[in-house]
Amino acid sequence: MKGKEVLHSAYKAAGTIAKDKVFWFCMIAAAAVLMIGTKSSFLYPLNDWVDSNCFYTMGKAMVHGKVLYRDLYEQKGPLLYMLHAIGYLISPGSFTGVYLIESVCGGLFLYSAHRILKPYCGWASIAVLPILGALVYSAPSLSYGDSAEEFCVPMYALCMMVSFLSLREDRPVSKWGCFLAGAMGACVLWIKYTMLGFFVGWFIVPALMVLFKGQRKKFFEMILWVLLGVFAASLPILLYFTVHGALGDLFKVYFYDNMTLYADVEINEAQTFMQKLRSIYDEAYNSTVRTFKRNVQYSRLTILGALWILLFEKWKVKIHLLITFFFTCLTVYGGGRGYVYYGFILAAFSMFGFIPICGMCELTTILAKKCMPKVKLRAAVKKVAGWTCAAVIVMVSVFVTYRLSGNTYMFEYEKEDMPQYQFAEIINQKEDATLLNYGFLDGGFYTTTGIVPNCRFFCYLNIPLSDVMDTQREFIREGKVDFVVTRSYKLNAKNYECIAKASMFFDTKVYDYYLHRLIEE
């Protein structure tokens, strides 16, 4: 199959999916569940998570002509900021656009789960999708919503859809499947590269399968198509930085600084190579266990699915799942940091837990048909009954999400209750105002004011880089911004006066925020 044929095959597959009613059902179910699960939803006054606001500020700045990393400094990958730039274009000043992107990602995850479950479960693979969404998107590791991990979950799921269907049918992964995996791997690379271990594990068993069959040509074709996928997804990003003369900034900030400044695992230089590997493994193992204990909604499903596959599936499928999961955990947690939201990427494996559950549903249906007399229903009645059941399941899933999510406390707040909007009302009275978020991660004040930062280090970052606070102090000392926001303390500077104070609950405690204005001579 030539390149044009592969592209034609991909186009045809996309068209088939677009016509699939289940695909659109997945999109609706994901949007309904995430309407409650993520603070990016239009039901919330603001997504007040500092990480989300960092991403949103970077995306907004990109839309307004700033160059990523060169003009503004942040630690995640450029594709994540580009997604937020799209979100900003959809709804400037709010996270509604981001919520829509999250919903699409959630829909792709659920649709991939359906394609994996369908050979096992039949009709039940559709019925459980909203419940799967509710359990996953109400888990503590979703955090506030809008994490890098959340955008990568569907990329894992799509790749597992390709590999599991191939391995169960004893056929090699198609060229289109390899191309898709390469493209998804590149997307993860440019969102958060520490999650790339999944793709290493994903490739091992399909590659060994063709090698053991003596198909060397097929093996090299697989590598070629994976690389073509990587190239296709990476080209727009590399072109962006090349055109702006910022390739050096990309590699310096995103790769070098993250690798040298952000890792936190304790490794003694006197250790042998094997001892260092053991330290990384221990860190990954302990963090994975903590993640499973925190997120019972999907960890129990993951364990149940793994047990079913280990007991009843083919050896190649068993090994494929174990190796992929192992490499995922190793690279996600091997660096030594283990924030709660890191664990959300493991939710991609939870869909397998519905294989035995859906199998029981299918068995119940078969027994019911045999025991009950045949009842003939009109097609219209069946259609109404089907859509009614679907609507009920979605509503139940929304209720489950509401009961389990840790974010719903924020429904009690209006925009007027939040420091971000209170300060924005004051700041926006000055035309072309400038602002600095001083000494803490982006608190959302750039978001509500619509201001694009004029300081490269527009907020404090969780890395030991002296330039961050040195630059921020210089901006205050020289009065380069009209307003400064601090958290937990007032600014000690002679050229700024504190003009407002507001309090807000965030991340287990109440914080005081202070707004300072430049004293004009």
PDB file of C-alpha atoms in Angstrom, residues 83-280:
ATOM      1  CA  LEU A  83      -4.812  23.966  22.201  1.00  0.00           C
ATOM      2  CA  HIS A  84      -5.422  26.762  24.694  1.00  0.00           C
ATOM      3  CA  ALA A  85      -4.885  29.332  21.957  1.00  0.00           C
ATOM      4  CA  ILE A  86      -7.772  27.647  20.109  1.00  0.00           C
ATOM      5  CA  GLY A  87      -9.779  27.676  23.331  1.00  0.00           C
ATOM      6  CA  TYR A  88      -9.075  31.392  23.722  1.00  0.00           C
ATOM      7  CA  LEU A  89     -10.180  32.107  20.160  1.00  0.00           C
ATOM      8  CA  ILE A  90     -13.446  30.254  20.805  1.00  0.00           C
ATOM      9  CA  SER A  91     -14.212  32.118  24.035  1.00  0.00           C
ATOM     10  CA  PRO A  92     -11.827  34.981  24.963  1.00  0.00           C
ATOM     11  CA  GLY A  93     -11.771  35.568  28.704  1.00  0.00           C
ATOM     12  CA  SER A  94     -13.305  32.236  29.719  1.00  0.00           C
ATOM     13  CA  PHE A  95     -12.478  28.537  29.686  1.00  0.00           C
ATOM     14  CA  THR A  96     -15.570  27.525  27.722  1.00  0.00           C
ATOM     15  CA  GLY A  97     -13.500  26.969  24.585  1.00  0.00           C
ATOM     16  CA  VAL A  98     -11.111  24.774  26.566  1.00  0.00           C
ATOM     17  CA  TYR A  99     -14.105  22.841  27.928  1.00  0.00           C
ATOM     18  CA  LEU A 100     -15.219  22.115  24.352  1.00  0.00           C
ATOM     19  CA  ILE A 101     -11.750  20.778  23.506  1.00  0.00           C
ATOM     20  CA  GLU A 102     -11.805  18.659  26.673  1.00  0.00           C
ATOM     21  CA  SER A 103     -15.202  17.298  25.599  1.00  0.00           C
ATOM     22  CA  VAL A 104     -13.867  16.283  22.185  1.00  0.00           C
ATOM     23  CA  CYS A 105     -10.940  14.520  23.865  1.00  0.00           C
ATOM     24  CA  GLY A 106     -13.318  12.805  26.268  1.00  0.00           C
ATOM     25  CA  GLY A 107     -15.527  11.711  23.368  1.00  0.00           C
ATOM     26  CA  LEU A 108     -12.546  10.206  21.550  1.00  0.00           C
ATOM     27  CA  PHE A 109     -11.595   8.307  24.704  1.00  0.00           C
ATOM     28  CA  LEU A 110     -15.102   6.881  25.080  1.00  0.00           C
ATOM     29  CA  TYR A 111     -15.333   5.982  21.392  1.00  0.00           C
ATOM     30  CA  SER A 112     -11.989   4.168  21.547  1.00  0.00           C
ATOM     31  CA  ALA A 113     -13.286   2.284  24.598  1.00  0.00           C
ATOM     32  CA  HIS A 114     -16.408   1.319  22.640  1.00  0.00           C
ATOM     33  CA  ARG A 115     -14.349  -0.060  19.748  1.00  0.00           C
ATOM     34  CA  ILE A 116     -12.266  -2.154  22.168  1.00  0.00           C
ATOM     35  CA  LEU A 117     -15.260  -3.405  24.174  1.00  0.00           C
ATOM     36  CA  LYS A 118     -17.552  -4.138  21.227  1.00  0.00           C
ATOM     37  CA  PRO A 119     -16.044  -7.525  20.206  1.00  0.00           C
ATOM     38  CA  TYR A 120     -16.475  -8.717  23.785  1.00  0.00           C
ATOM     39  CA  CYS A 121     -19.737  -7.097  24.777  1.00  0.00           C
ATOM     40  CA  GLY A 122     -21.961  -6.205  21.835  1.00  0.00           C
ATOM     41  CA  TRP A 123     -24.674  -3.657  22.674  1.00  0.00           C
ATOM     42  CA  ALA A 124     -23.462  -3.253  26.275  1.00  0.00           C
ATOM     43  CA  SER A 125     -20.296  -1.559  24.984  1.00  0.00           C
ATOM     44  CA  ILE A 126     -22.475   1.466  24.212  1.00  0.00           C
ATOM     45  CA  ALA A 127     -24.581   1.470  27.379  1.00  0.00           C
ATOM     46  CA  VAL A 128     -21.593   1.632  29.741  1.00  0.00           C
ATOM     47  CA  LEU A 129     -19.779   4.508  28.022  1.00  0.00           C
ATOM     48  CA  PRO A 130     -21.389   7.358  30.007  1.00  0.00           C
ATOM     49  CA  ILE A 131     -20.750   5.445  33.247  1.00  0.00           C
ATOM     50  CA  LEU A 132     -17.099   4.995  32.258  1.00  0.00           C
ATOM     51  CA  GLY A 133     -16.912   8.729  31.588  1.00  0.00           C
ATOM     52  CA  ALA A 134     -18.493   9.546  34.945  1.00  0.00           C
ATOM     53  CA  LEU A 135     -16.070   7.327  36.891  1.00  0.00           C
ATOM     54  CA  VAL A 136     -13.010   8.618  35.057  1.00  0.00           C
ATOM     55  CA  TYR A 137     -13.861  12.323  34.944  1.00  0.00           C
ATOM     56  CA  SER A 138     -14.892  12.509  38.587  1.00  0.00           C
ATOM     57  CA  ALA A 139     -11.660  10.981  39.889  1.00  0.00           C
ATOM     58  CA  PRO A 140      -9.401  13.034  42.197  1.00  0.00           C
ATOM     59  CA  SER A 141      -6.573  12.898  39.662  1.00  0.00           C
ATOM     60  CA  LEU A 142      -8.647  14.891  37.178  1.00  0.00           C
ATOM     61  CA  SER A 143      -7.807  17.624  39.672  1.00  0.00           C
ATOM     62  CA  TYR A 144      -9.556  20.804  38.541  1.00  0.00           C
ATOM     63  CA  GLY A 145      -9.750  19.737  34.903  1.00  0.00           C
ATOM     64  CA  ASP A 146      -7.632  20.852  31.958  1.00  0.00           C
ATOM     65  CA  SER A 147      -4.410  19.014  32.773  1.00  0.00           C
ATOM     66  CA  ALA A 148      -1.899  17.886  30.164  1.00  0.00           C
ATOM     67  CA  GLU A 149      -2.739  14.312  31.153  1.00  0.00           C
ATOM     68  CA  GLU A 150      -6.404  14.812  30.281  1.00  0.00           C
ATOM     69  CA  PHE A 151      -5.565  15.730  26.686  1.00  0.00           C
ATOM     70  CA  CYS A 152      -3.272  12.698  26.328  1.00  0.00           C
ATOM     71  CA  VAL A 153      -5.708  10.042  27.598  1.00  0.00           C
ATOM     72  CA  PRO A 154      -7.547   9.775  24.233  1.00  0.00           C
ATOM     73  CA  MET A 155      -4.203   9.479  22.430  1.00  0.00           C
ATOM     74  CA  TYR A 156      -3.363   6.427  24.535  1.00  0.00           C
ATOM     75  CA  ALA A 157      -6.860   5.027  24.014  1.00  0.00           C
ATOM     76  CA  LEU A 158      -6.748   5.406  20.221  1.00  0.00           C
ATOM     77  CA  CYS A 159      -3.427   3.556  20.074  1.00  0.00           C
ATOM     78  CA  MET A 160      -4.716   0.752  22.309  1.00  0.00           C
ATOM     79  CA  MET A 161      -7.775   0.479  20.088  1.00  0.00           C
ATOM     80  CA  VAL A 162      -5.501  -0.115  17.097  1.00  0.00           C
ATOM     81  CA  SER A 163      -3.148  -2.592  18.788  1.00  0.00           C
ATOM     82  CA  PHE A 164      -5.712  -4.641  20.734  1.00  0.00           C
ATOM     83  CA  LEU A 165      -7.945  -5.189  17.720  1.00  0.00           C
ATOM     84  CA  SER A 166      -4.905  -6.248  15.682  1.00  0.00           C
ATOM     85  CA  LEU A 167      -3.435  -8.568  18.302  1.00  0.00           C
ATOM     86  CA  ARG A 168      -6.763 -10.282  19.028  1.00  0.00           C
ATOM     87  CA  GLU A 169      -7.149 -11.019  15.309  1.00  0.00           C
ATOM     88  CA  ASP A 170      -3.516 -12.220  14.972  1.00  0.00           C
ATOM     89  CA  ARG A 171      -2.666  -9.651  12.328  1.00  0.00           C
ATOM     90  CA  PRO A 172       0.073  -7.020  12.321  1.00  0.00           C
ATOM     91  CA  VAL A 173      -0.781  -3.408  13.003  1.00  0.00           C
ATOM     92  CA  SER A 174      -1.644  -1.749   9.706  1.00  0.00           C
ATOM     93  CA  LYS A 175       0.379   1.048   8.161  1.00  0.00           C
ATOM     94  CA  TRP A 176      -2.439   3.439   8.999  1.00  0.00           C
ATOM     95  CA  GLY A 177      -2.363   2.186  12.609  1.00  0.00           C
ATOM     96  CA  CYS A 178       1.388   2.754  12.844  1.00  0.00           C
ATOM     97  CA  PHE A 179       1.017   6.211  11.318  1.00  0.00           C
ATOM     98  CA  LEU A 180      -1.703   7.051  13.870  1.00  0.00           C
ATOM     99  CA  ALA A 181       0.461   5.805  16.745  1.00  0.00           C
ATOM    100  CA  GLY A 182       3.373   7.918  15.528  1.00  0.00           C
ATOM    101  CA  ALA A 183       1.178  10.997  15.248  1.00  0.00           C
ATOM    102  CA  MET A 184      -0.320  10.427  18.715  1.00  0.00           C
ATOM    103  CA  GLY A 185       3.162   9.888  20.133  1.00  0.00           C
ATOM    104  CA  ALA A 186       4.318  13.170  18.623  1.00  0.00           C
ATOM    105  CA  CYS A 187       1.316  14.965  20.120  1.00  0.00           C
ATOM    106  CA  VAL A 188       2.192  13.593  23.550  1.00  0.00           C
ATOM    107  CA  LEU A 189       5.821  14.577  22.963  1.00  0.00           C
ATOM    108  CA  TRP A 190       4.762  18.187  22.357  1.00  0.00           C
ATOM    109  CA  ILE A 191       2.331  18.240  25.277  1.00  0.00           C
ATOM    110  CA  LYS A 192       4.333  16.526  28.021  1.00  0.00           C
ATOM    111  CA  TYR A 193       7.156  14.227  26.980  1.00  0.00           C
ATOM    112  CA  THR A 194       7.361  12.325  30.287  1.00  0.00           C
ATOM    113  CA  MET A 195       4.319  10.337  29.132  1.00  0.00           C
ATOM    114  CA  LEU A 196       6.118   8.899  26.091  1.00  0.00           C
ATOM    115  CA  GLY A 197       6.931   5.605  27.838  1.00  0.00           C
ATOM    116  CA  PHE A 198       3.521   4.313  26.788  1.00  0.00           C
ATOM    117  CA  PHE A 199       4.551   4.356  23.124  1.00  0.00           C
ATOM    118  CA  VAL A 200       7.774   2.466  23.817  1.00  0.00           C
ATOM    119  CA  GLY A 201       5.776  -0.275  25.515  1.00  0.00           C
ATOM    120  CA  TRP A 202       3.047  -0.122  22.883  1.00  0.00           C
ATOM    121  CA  PHE A 203       5.442  -0.862  19.996  1.00  0.00           C
ATOM    122  CA  ILE A 204       7.327  -3.814  21.521  1.00  0.00           C
ATOM    123  CA  VAL A 205       4.808  -6.663  21.139  1.00  0.00           C
ATOM    124  CA  PRO A 206       3.467  -5.743  17.652  1.00  0.00           C
ATOM    125  CA  ALA A 207       7.073  -5.387  16.473  1.00  0.00           C
ATOM    126  CA  LEU A 208       8.188  -8.705  17.982  1.00  0.00           C
ATOM    127  CA  MET A 209       5.142 -10.428  16.496  1.00  0.00           C
ATOM    128  CA  VAL A 210       6.198  -9.628  12.923  1.00  0.00           C
ATOM    129  CA  LEU A 211       9.879 -10.369  13.649  1.00  0.00           C
ATOM    130  CA  PHE A 212       9.061 -13.829  15.026  1.00  0.00           C
ATOM    131  CA  LYS A 213       7.157 -14.508  11.812  1.00  0.00           C
ATOM    132  CA  GLY A 214      10.266 -13.567   9.826  1.00  0.00           C
ATOM    133  CA  GLN A 215       8.608 -10.479   8.341  1.00  0.00           C
ATOM    134  CA  ARG A 216      11.601  -8.142   8.481  1.00  0.00           C
ATOM    135  CA  LYS A 217      10.278  -5.968   5.687  1.00  0.00           C
ATOM    136  CA  LYS A 218       7.038  -5.507   7.608  1.00  0.00           C
ATOM    137  CA  PHE A 219       9.006  -4.587  10.732  1.00  0.00           C
ATOM    138  CA  PHE A 220      10.885  -1.802   8.966  1.00  0.00           C
ATOM    139  CA  GLU A 221       7.662  -0.652   7.316  1.00  0.00           C
ATOM    140  CA  MET A 222       6.098  -0.312  10.777  1.00  0.00           C
ATOM    141  CA  ILE A 223       9.021   1.820  11.950  1.00  0.00           C
ATOM    142  CA  LEU A 224       8.810   3.931   8.790  1.00  0.00           C
ATOM    143  CA  TRP A 225       5.086   4.631   9.184  1.00  0.00           C
ATOM    144  CA  VAL A 226       5.482   5.447  12.869  1.00  0.00           C
ATOM    145  CA  LEU A 227       8.212   7.935  11.976  1.00  0.00           C
ATOM    146  CA  LEU A 228       6.049   9.422   9.229  1.00  0.00           C
ATOM    147  CA  GLY A 229       3.299   9.948  11.806  1.00  0.00           C
ATOM    148  CA  VAL A 230       5.775  11.608  14.158  1.00  0.00           C
ATOM    149  CA  PHE A 231       7.006  13.843  11.352  1.00  0.00           C
ATOM    150  CA  ALA A 232       3.508  14.820  10.194  1.00  0.00           C
ATOM    151  CA  ALA A 233       2.392  15.835  13.700  1.00  0.00           C
ATOM    152  CA  SER A 234       5.684  17.557  14.576  1.00  0.00           C
ATOM    153  CA  LEU A 235       6.129  19.549  11.364  1.00  0.00           C
ATOM    154  CA  PRO A 236       3.671  22.388  12.168  1.00  0.00           C
ATOM    155  CA  ILE A 237       5.244  22.903  15.584  1.00  0.00           C
ATOM    156  CA  LEU A 238       8.812  22.896  14.285  1.00  0.00           C
ATOM    157  CA  LEU A 239       7.820  25.274  11.479  1.00  0.00           C
ATOM    158  CA  TYR A 240       6.285  27.675  14.014  1.00  0.00           C
ATOM    159  CA  PHE A 241       9.512  27.895  16.002  1.00  0.00           C
ATOM    160  CA  THR A 242      11.698  27.968  12.885  1.00  0.00           C
ATOM    161  CA  VAL A 243       9.758  30.858  11.364  1.00  0.00           C
ATOM    162  CA  HIS A 244      10.056  32.809  14.626  1.00  0.00           C
ATOM    163  CA  GLY A 245      13.735  31.930  15.074  1.00  0.00           C
ATOM    164  CA  ALA A 246      12.984  30.287  18.420  1.00  0.00           C
ATOM    165  CA  LEU A 247      14.056  26.655  17.974  1.00  0.00           C
ATOM    166  CA  GLY A 248      16.816  27.241  20.509  1.00  0.00           C
ATOM    167  CA  ASP A 249      14.292  28.563  23.032  1.00  0.00           C
ATOM    168  CA  LEU A 250      12.083  25.514  22.478  1.00  0.00           C
ATOM    169  CA  PHE A 251      14.833  23.006  23.169  1.00  0.00           C
ATOM    170  CA  LYS A 252      16.411  25.044  25.977  1.00  0.00           C
ATOM    171  CA  VAL A 253      13.205  25.586  27.965  1.00  0.00           C
ATOM    172  CA  TYR A 254      11.074  22.569  27.173  1.00  0.00           C
ATOM    173  CA  PHE A 255      13.771  19.884  27.140  1.00  0.00           C
ATOM    174  CA  TYR A 256      17.001  21.046  28.798  1.00  0.00           C
ATOM    175  CA  ASP A 257      15.500  23.052  31.680  1.00  0.00           C
ATOM    176  CA  ASN A 258      12.873  20.422  32.429  1.00  0.00           C
ATOM    177  CA  MET A 259      15.413  17.598  32.405  1.00  0.00           C
ATOM    178  CA  THR A 260      18.007  19.391  34.524  1.00  0.00           C
ATOM    179  CA  LEU A 261      15.853  21.476  36.870  1.00  0.00           C
ATOM    180  CA  TYR A 262      12.526  19.705  37.293  1.00  0.00           C
ATOM    181  CA  ALA A 263      13.386  16.079  38.083  1.00  0.00           C
ATOM    182  CA  ASP A 264      13.226  15.306  41.796  1.00  0.00           C
ATOM    183  CA  VAL A 265      14.166  11.661  42.275  1.00  0.00           C
ATOM    184  CA  GLU A 266      17.060  11.131  44.688  1.00  0.00           C
ATOM    185  CA  ILE A 267      19.919   9.424  42.872  1.00  0.00           C
ATOM    186  CA  ASN A 268      23.341   9.185  44.459  1.00  0.00           C
ATOM    187  CA  GLU A 269      26.181   9.671  41.979  1.00  0.00           C
ATOM    188  CA  ALA A 270      28.082   6.915  43.801  1.00  0.00           C
ATOM    189  CA  GLN A 271      25.376   4.395  42.882  1.00  0.00           C
ATOM    190  CA  THR A 272      25.935   1.863  40.144  1.00  0.00           C
ATOM    191  CA  PHE A 273      23.863   2.038  36.988  1.00  0.00           C
ATOM    192  CA  MET A 274      21.610  -0.770  38.226  1.00  0.00           C
ATOM    193  CA  GLN A 275      21.133   0.954  41.589  1.00  0.00           C
ATOM    194  CA  LYS A 276      20.059   4.152  39.821  1.00  0.00           C
ATOM    195  CA  LEU A 277      17.548   2.203  37.763  1.00  0.00           C
ATOM    196  CA  ARG A 278      16.284   0.627  40.966  1.00  0.00           C
ATOM    197  CA  SER A 279      15.752   4.079  42.516  1.00  0.00           C
ATOM    198  CA  ILE A 280      13.726   5.177  39.494  1.00  0.00           C
TER     199      ILE A 280
END
